[in-house]
CSV table of C-alpha atoms and ligand atoms in Angstrom, one decimal:
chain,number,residue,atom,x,y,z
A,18,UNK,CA,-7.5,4.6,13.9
A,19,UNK,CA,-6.9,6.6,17.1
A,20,UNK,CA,-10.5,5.1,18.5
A,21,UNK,CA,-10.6,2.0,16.8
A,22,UNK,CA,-8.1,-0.7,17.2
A,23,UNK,CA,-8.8,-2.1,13.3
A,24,UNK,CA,-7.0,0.2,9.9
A,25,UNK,CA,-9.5,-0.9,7.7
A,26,UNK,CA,-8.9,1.7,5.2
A,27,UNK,CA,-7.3,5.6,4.9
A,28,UNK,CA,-10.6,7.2,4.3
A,29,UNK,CA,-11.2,9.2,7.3
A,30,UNK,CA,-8.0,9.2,8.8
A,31,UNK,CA,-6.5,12.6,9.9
A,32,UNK,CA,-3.0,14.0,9.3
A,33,UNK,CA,-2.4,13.3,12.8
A,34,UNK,CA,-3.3,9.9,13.5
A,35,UNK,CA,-1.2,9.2,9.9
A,36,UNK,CA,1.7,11.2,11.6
A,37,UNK,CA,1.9,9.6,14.3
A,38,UNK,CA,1.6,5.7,12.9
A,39,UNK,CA,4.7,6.9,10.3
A,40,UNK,CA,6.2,8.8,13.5
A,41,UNK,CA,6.3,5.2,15.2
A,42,UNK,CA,7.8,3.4,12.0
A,43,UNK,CA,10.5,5.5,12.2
A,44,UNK,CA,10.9,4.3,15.6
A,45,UNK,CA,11.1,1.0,14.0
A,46,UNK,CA,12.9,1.4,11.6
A,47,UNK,CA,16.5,1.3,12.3
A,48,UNK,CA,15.4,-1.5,15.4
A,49,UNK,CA,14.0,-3.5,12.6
A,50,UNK,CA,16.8,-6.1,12.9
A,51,UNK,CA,16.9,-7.0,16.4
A,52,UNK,CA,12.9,-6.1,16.6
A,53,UNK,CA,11.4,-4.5,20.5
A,54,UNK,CA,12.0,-5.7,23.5
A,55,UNK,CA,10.3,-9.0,24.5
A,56,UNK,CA,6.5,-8.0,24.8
A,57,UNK,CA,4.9,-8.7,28.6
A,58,UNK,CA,2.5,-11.4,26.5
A,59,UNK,CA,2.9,-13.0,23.9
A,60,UNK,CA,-0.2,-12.3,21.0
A,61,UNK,CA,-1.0,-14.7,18.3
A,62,UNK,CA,-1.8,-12.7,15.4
A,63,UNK,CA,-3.8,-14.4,12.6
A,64,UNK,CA,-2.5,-13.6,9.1
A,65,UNK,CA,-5.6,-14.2,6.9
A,66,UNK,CA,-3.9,-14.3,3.1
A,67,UNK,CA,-6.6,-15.5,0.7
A,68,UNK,CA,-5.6,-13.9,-2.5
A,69,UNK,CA,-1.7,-13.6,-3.8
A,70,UNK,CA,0.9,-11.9,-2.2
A,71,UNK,CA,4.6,-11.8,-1.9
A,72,UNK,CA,5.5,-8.4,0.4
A,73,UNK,CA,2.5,-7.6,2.3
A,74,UNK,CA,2.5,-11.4,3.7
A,75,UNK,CA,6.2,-11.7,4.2
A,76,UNK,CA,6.4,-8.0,5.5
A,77,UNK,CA,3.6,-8.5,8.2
A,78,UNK,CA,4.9,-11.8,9.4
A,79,UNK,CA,7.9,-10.3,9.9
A,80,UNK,CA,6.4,-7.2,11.6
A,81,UNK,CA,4.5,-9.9,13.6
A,82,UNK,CA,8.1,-11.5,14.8
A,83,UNK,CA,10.1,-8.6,15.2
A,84,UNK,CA,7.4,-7.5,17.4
A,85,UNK,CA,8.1,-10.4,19.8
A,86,UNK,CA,4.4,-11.7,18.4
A,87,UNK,CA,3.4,-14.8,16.9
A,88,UNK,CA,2.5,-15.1,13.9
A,89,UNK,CA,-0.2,-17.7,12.1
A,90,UNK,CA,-0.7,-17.9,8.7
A,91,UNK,CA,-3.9,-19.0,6.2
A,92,UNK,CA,-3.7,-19.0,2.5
A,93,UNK,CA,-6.3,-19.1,0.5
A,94,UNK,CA,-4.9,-22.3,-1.5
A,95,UNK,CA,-4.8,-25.2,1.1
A,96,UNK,CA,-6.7,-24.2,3.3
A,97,UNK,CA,-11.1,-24.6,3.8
A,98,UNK,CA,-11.7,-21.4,1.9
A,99,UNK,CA,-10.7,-23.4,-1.2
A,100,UNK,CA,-13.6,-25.7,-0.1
A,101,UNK,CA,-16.0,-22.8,-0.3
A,102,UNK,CA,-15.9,-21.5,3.4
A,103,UNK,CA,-16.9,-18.3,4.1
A,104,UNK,CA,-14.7,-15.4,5.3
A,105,UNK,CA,-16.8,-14.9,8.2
A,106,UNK,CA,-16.8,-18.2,9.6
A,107,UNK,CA,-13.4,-19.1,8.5
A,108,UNK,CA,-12.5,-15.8,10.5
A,109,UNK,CA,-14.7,-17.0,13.7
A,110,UNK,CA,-12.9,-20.0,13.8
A,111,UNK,CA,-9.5,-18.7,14.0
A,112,UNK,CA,-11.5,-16.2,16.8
A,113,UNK,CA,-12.2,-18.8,18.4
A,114,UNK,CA,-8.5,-20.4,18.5
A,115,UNK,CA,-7.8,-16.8,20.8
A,116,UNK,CA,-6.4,-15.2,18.4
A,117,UNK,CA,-5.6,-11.6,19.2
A,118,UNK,CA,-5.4,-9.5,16.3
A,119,UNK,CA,-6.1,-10.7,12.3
A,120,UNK,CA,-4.6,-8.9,9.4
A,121,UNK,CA,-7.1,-9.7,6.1
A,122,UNK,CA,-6.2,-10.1,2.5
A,123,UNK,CA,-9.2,-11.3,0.0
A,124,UNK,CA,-10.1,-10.2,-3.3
A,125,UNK,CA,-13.7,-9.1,-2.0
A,126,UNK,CA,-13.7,-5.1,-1.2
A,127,UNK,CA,-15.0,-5.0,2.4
A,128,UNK,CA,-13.9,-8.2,3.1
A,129,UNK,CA,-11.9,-6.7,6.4
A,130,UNK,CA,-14.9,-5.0,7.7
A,131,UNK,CA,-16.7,-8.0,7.6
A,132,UNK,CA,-14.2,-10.0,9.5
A,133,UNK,CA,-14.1,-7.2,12.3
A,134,UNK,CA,-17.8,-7.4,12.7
A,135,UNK,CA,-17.9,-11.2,12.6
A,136,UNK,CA,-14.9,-11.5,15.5
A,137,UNK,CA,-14.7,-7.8,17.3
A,138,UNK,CA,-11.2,-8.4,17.3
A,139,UNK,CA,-8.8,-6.0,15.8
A,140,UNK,CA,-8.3,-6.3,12.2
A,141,UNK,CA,-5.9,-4.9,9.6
A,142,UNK,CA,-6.6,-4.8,6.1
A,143,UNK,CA,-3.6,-6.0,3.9
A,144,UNK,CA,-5.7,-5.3,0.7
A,145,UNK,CA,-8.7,-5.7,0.0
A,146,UNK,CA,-10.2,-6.1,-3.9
A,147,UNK,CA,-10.5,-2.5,-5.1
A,148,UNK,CA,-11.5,-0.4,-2.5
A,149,UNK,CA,-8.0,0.1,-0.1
A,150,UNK,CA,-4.2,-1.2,1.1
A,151,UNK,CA,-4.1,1.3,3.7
A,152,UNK,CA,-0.5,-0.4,5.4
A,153,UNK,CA,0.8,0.3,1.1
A,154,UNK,CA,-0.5,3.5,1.4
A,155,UNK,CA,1.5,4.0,4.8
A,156,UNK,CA,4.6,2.6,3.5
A,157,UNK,CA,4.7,4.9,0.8
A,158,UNK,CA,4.1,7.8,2.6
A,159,UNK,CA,7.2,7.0,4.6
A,160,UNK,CA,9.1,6.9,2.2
A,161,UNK,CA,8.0,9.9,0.6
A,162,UNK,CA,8.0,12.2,4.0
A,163,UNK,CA,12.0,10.5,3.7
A,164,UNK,CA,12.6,11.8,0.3
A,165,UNK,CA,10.6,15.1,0.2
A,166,UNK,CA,10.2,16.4,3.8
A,167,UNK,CA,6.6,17.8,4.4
A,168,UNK,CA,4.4,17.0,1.6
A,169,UNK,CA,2.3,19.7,1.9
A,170,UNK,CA,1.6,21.4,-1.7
A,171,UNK,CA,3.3,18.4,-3.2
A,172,UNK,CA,2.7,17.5,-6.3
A,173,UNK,CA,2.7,13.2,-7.0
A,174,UNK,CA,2.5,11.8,-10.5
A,175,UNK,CA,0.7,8.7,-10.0
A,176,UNK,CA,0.3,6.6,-13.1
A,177,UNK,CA,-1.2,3.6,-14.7
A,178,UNK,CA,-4.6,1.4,-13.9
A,179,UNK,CA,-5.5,4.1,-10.6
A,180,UNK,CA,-9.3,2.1,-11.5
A,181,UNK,CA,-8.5,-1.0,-10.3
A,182,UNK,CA,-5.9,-0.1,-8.0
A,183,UNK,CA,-6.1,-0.4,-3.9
A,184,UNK,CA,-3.2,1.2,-3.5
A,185,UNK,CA,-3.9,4.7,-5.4
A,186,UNK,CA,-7.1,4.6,-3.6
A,187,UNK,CA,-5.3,4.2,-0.4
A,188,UNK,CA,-3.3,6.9,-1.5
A,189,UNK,CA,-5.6,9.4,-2.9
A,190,UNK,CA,-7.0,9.6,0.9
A,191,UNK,CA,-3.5,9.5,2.9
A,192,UNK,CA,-1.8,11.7,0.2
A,193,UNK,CA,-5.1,14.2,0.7
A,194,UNK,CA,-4.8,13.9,4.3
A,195,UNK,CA,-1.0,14.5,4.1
A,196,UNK,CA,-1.9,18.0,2.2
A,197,UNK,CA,-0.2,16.7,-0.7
A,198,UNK,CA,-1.7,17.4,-4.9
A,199,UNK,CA,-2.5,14.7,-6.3
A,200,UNK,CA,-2.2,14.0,-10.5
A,201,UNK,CA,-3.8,11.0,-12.1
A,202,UNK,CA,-2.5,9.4,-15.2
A,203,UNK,CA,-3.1,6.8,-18.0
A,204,UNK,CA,-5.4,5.7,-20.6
A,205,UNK,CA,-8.9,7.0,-20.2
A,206,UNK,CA,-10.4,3.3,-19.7
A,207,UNK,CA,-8.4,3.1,-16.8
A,208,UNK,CA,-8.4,6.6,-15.1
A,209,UNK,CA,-11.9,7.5,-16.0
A,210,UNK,CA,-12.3,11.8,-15.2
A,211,UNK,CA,-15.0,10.8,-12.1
A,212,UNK,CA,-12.0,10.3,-9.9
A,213,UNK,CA,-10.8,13.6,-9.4
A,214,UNK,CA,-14.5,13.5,-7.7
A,215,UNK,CA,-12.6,11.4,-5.1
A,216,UNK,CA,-10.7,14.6,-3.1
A,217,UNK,CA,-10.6,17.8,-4.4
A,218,UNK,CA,-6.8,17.5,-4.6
A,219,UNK,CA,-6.7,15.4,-7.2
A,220,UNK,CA,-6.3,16.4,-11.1
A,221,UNK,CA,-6.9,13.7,-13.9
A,222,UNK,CA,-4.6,13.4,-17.2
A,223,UNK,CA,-4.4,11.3,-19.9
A,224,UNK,CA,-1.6,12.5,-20.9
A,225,UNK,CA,1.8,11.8,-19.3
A,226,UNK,CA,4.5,13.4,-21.1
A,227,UNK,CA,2.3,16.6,-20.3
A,228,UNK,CA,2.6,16.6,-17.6
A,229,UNK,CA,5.4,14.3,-16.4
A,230,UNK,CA,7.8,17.5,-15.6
A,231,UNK,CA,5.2,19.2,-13.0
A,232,UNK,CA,6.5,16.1,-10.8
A,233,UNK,CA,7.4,16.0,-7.1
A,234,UNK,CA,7.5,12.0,-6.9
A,235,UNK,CA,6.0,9.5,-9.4
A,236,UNK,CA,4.2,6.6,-8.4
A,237,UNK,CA,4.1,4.0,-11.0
A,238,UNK,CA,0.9,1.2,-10.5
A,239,UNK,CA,0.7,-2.3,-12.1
A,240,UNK,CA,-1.5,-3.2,-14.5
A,241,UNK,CA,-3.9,-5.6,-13.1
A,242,UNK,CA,-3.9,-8.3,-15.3
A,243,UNK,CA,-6.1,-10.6,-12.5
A,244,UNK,CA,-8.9,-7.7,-12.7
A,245,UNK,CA,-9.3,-8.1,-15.9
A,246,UNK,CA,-8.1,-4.8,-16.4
A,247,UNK,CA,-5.0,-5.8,-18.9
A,248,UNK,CA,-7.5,-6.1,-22.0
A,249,UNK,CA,-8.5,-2.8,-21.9
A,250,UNK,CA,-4.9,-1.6,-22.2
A,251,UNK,CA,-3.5,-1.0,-25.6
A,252,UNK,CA,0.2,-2.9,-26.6
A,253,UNK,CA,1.6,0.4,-26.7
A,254,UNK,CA,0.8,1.4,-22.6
A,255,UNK,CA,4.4,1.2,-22.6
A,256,UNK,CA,5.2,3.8,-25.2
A,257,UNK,CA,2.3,6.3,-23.6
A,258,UNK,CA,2.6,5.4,-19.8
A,259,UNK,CA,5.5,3.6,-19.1
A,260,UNK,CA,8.7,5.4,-17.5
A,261,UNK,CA,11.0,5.0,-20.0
A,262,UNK,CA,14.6,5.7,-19.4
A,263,UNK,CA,13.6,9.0,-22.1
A,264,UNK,CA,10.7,9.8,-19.5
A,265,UNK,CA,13.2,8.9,-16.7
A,266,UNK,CA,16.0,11.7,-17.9
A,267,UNK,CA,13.2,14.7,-17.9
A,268,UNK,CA,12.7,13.9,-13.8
A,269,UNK,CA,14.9,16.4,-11.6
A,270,UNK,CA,17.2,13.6,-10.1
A,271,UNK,CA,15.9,14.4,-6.5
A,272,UNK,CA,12.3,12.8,-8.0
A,273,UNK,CA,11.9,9.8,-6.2
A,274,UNK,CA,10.5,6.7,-8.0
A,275,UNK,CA,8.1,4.5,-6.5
A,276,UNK,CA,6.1,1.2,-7.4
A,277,UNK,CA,4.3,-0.9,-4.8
A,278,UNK,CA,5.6,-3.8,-7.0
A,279,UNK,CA,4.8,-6.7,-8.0
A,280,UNK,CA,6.2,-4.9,-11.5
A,281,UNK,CA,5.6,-5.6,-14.9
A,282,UNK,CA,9.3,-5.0,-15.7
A,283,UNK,CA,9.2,-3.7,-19.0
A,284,UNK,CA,6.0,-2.2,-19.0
A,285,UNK,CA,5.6,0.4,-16.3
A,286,UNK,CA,9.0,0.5,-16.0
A,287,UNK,CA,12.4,0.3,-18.0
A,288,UNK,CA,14.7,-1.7,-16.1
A,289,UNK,CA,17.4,0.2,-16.2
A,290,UNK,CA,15.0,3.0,-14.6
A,291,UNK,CA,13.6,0.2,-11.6
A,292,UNK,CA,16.9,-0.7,-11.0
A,293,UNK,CA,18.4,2.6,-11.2
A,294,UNK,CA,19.6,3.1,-7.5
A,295,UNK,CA,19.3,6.9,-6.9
A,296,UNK,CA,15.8,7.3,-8.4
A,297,UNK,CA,14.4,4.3,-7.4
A,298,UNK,CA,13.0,3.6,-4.3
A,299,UNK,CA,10.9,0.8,-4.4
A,300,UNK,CA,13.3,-1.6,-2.5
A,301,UNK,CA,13.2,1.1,0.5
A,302,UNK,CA,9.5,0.9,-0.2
A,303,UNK,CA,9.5,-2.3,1.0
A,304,UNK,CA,12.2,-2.1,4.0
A,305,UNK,CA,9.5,0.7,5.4
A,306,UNK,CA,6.7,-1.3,4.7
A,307,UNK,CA,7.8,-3.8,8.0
A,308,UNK,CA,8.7,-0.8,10.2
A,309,UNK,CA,4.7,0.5,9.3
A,310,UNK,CA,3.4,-2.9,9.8
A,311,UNK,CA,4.9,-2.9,13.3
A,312,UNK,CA,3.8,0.4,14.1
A,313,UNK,CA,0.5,-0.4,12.9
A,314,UNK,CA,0.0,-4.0,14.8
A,315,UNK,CA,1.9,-2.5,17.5
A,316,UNK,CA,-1.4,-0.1,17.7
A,317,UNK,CA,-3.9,-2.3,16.9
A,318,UNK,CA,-3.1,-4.4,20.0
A,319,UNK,CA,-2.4,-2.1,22.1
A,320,UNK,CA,-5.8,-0.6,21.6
A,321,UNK,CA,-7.3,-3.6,21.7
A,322,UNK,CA,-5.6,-3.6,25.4
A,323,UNK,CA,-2.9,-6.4,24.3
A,324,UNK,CA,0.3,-6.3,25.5
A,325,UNK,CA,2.7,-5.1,23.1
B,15,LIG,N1,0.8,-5.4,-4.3
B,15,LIG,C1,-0.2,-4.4,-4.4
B,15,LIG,C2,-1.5,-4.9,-4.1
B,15,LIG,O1,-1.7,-6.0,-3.6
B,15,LIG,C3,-0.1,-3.7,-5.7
B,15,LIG,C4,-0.4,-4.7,-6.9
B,15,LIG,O2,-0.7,-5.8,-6.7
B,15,LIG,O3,-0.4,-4.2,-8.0
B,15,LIG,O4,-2.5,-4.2,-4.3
């Protein structure tokens, strides 16, 4: 990140460079409503959305705004990727409109690489398939560093469909990086043991009420229904997995609660648990998640020797 103007993924990043892109959110973050000062120029940033999303789009447009920025957005419905386009050109083309920096959704893991390669502008990956969220992963962080101080020797309960997930992926490598433990749960079809091969810190369970109590934070994921993931999962995930208001009451009451959202209500969570406001985080989640966007865009272009 520090010599590359694109955050294509967490892998590889240091504690440092992490540091100081969550150092720089909180900068942000109680300037989010009146945004910077006006920037010297004024960048177009391309918003590349070509699978679902609800937060990361609206977050990063925002970022883009409260930056001073402009932002342009593609979905993937409407637009000439429903025709069959390819990322690569359909990421040339905005290129060639002088775009400055692009920030890539797309259901294809490496998509954002691709699109880096293809432009040589800066590029931020909003999620990408399974392989990383890295801005989720950021957001997260944030608020954990908030809640928990240093997270060194931390332990974080994350649970659910870690498989499929992006964002536990993200995390596994930000969390590592961050000096933090990391503990896996949920069924064994969807947190398979070969991912504690993924960082030394992390420990694999498949089951939660063992270890639910060992809890600094717990990070509850979604089941990916649109990964085809769903039908491996048993009617009763909610019984095993799901934080119950039962599973809720064992968690120290300083335990934060996150979820990247969108949430199955009901199934990861109870919903007197998600809407529970002094273990729930997951609407601060979100508030953060514009303040790292900012600091994150805000480093892309200036690397990328924009005006910011
Ligand atoms: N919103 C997150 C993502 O796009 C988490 C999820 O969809 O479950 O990966």
């Amino acid at each position: 990140m520090t010599h590359d103007a694109s955050l294509l993924g967490l892998r590889g990043l240091d504690r440092p460079s992490i540091e100081a892109l969550l150092d720089r959110a909180d900068h942000w973050l109680p300037r989010l409503e009146q945004g910077g000062p006006p920037p010297a120029s004024r960048a177009v940033v391309g918003l590349m959305f070509l699978e679902d999303s609800t937060r990361t789009r609206c977050s990063f447009e925002t970022a883009v705004h409260r930056l001073g920025h402009a932002p342009v957005v593609l979905s993937g419905r409407g637009s000439s990727a429903s025709k069959g386009e390819s990322l690569r050109d359909t990421a040339a083309n905005l290129a060639a409109m002088g775009m400055q920096a692009l920030v890539v959704r797309c259901g294809q893991s490496g998509g954002p690489r691709i699109v880096r390669d293809a432009t040589g502008l800066p590029v931020v990956n909003a999620g990408d398939g399974r392989h990383e969220h890295p801005t989720q992963s950021l957001l997260d962080l944030s608020t954990l560093r908030d809640r928990l101080g240093s997270l060194e020797d931390r332990r974080i309960l994350i649970v659910g469909d870690i498989l499929n997930s992006r964002v536990a992926r993200s995390n596994i490598h930000g969390l590592t990086a961050m000096g933090a433990h990391i503990l896996l749960a949920g069924p064994a079809s969807l947190v398979p043991w070969r991912l504690a091969d993924l960082s030394p810190a992390v420990t694999v369970a498949h089951d939660l009420d063992a270890v639910i109590d060992t809890a600094d934070a717990v990070m509850m994921l979604r089941i990916q229904r649109e990964r085809s993931a769903g039908r491996a999962v048993a009617d009763d995930y909610r019984h095993a997995f799901g934080l119950t208001r039962a599973r809720a009451d064992r968690l120290a009451p300083e335990v934060p609660i996150l979820h990247p959202g969108p949430v199955n209500r009901g199934v990861e969570l109870d919903d007197e648990v998600l809407d529970d406001p002094a273990r729930s985080v997951v609407l601060e989640q979100v508030r953060r998640g514009v303040a790292v966007r900012m600091a994150v865009l805000e480093h892309a272009l200036a690397a990328a020797g924009g005006d910011n």
